[in-house]
Amino acid sequence: MTDAVGSLDTPDARDEVSESKKKPRKGGKRAKKGPLKRLALFYRQIIAELRKVVWPTRNQLTSYTTVVIFFVAVMIALVTVIDYGLNHAAKYVFG
């Protein structure tokens, strides 16, 4: 047999009962610290994360920069050719 709707044996009803017994939170750990302490903690966490970063070597940085500049130049050339072709096509159709 199945349980009736609203029965205490259903998982939904048990969740509602257990949630109503919980105490409301009052801000957690952040509420205990002042704004300057939170700001200092934020900057300490930023510095800790930056220490984890693996920075590229000078050779890697040079090669990445060269690849990006080459790719941008190719894309500029491609857009220029497409623009030139569409310009002539528009002049042919409407001109």
JSON list of C-alpha atoms in Angstrom, two decimals, residues 3 13 17-18 34 41-42 60 76 79 91:
[
{"chain": "A", "resi": 3, "resn": "ASP", "atom": "CA", "xyz": [1.17, 6.28, 2.20]},
{"chain": "A", "resi": 13, "resn": "ALA", "atom": "CA", "xyz": [6.84, 15.53, 5.93]},
{"chain": "A", "resi": 17, "resn": "VAL", "atom": "CA", "xyz": [9.38, 18.72, 10.86]},
{"chain": "A", "resi": 18, "resn": "SER", "atom": "CA", "xyz": [13.17, 18.63, 11.20]},
{"chain": "A", "resi": 34, "resn": "GLY", "atom": "CA", "xyz": [34.43, 44.02, 12.12]},
{"chain": "A", "resi": 41, "resn": "LEU", "atom": "CA", "xyz": [41.12, 38.64, 5.72]},
{"chain": "A", "resi": 42, "resn": "PHE", "atom": "CA", "xyz": [40.00, 39.23, 2.14]},
{"chain": "A", "resi": 60, "resn": "GLN", "atom": "CA", "xyz": [56.38, 30.94, -22.61]},
{"chain": "A", "resi": 76, "resn": "ILE", "atom": "CA", "xyz": [41.77, 41.39, -38.95]},
{"chain": "A", "resi": 79, "resn": "VAL", "atom": "CA", "xyz": [37.30, 40.55, -41.56]},
{"chain": "A", "resi": 91, "resn": "LYS", "atom": "CA", "xyz": [27.67, 48.02, -54.99]}
]
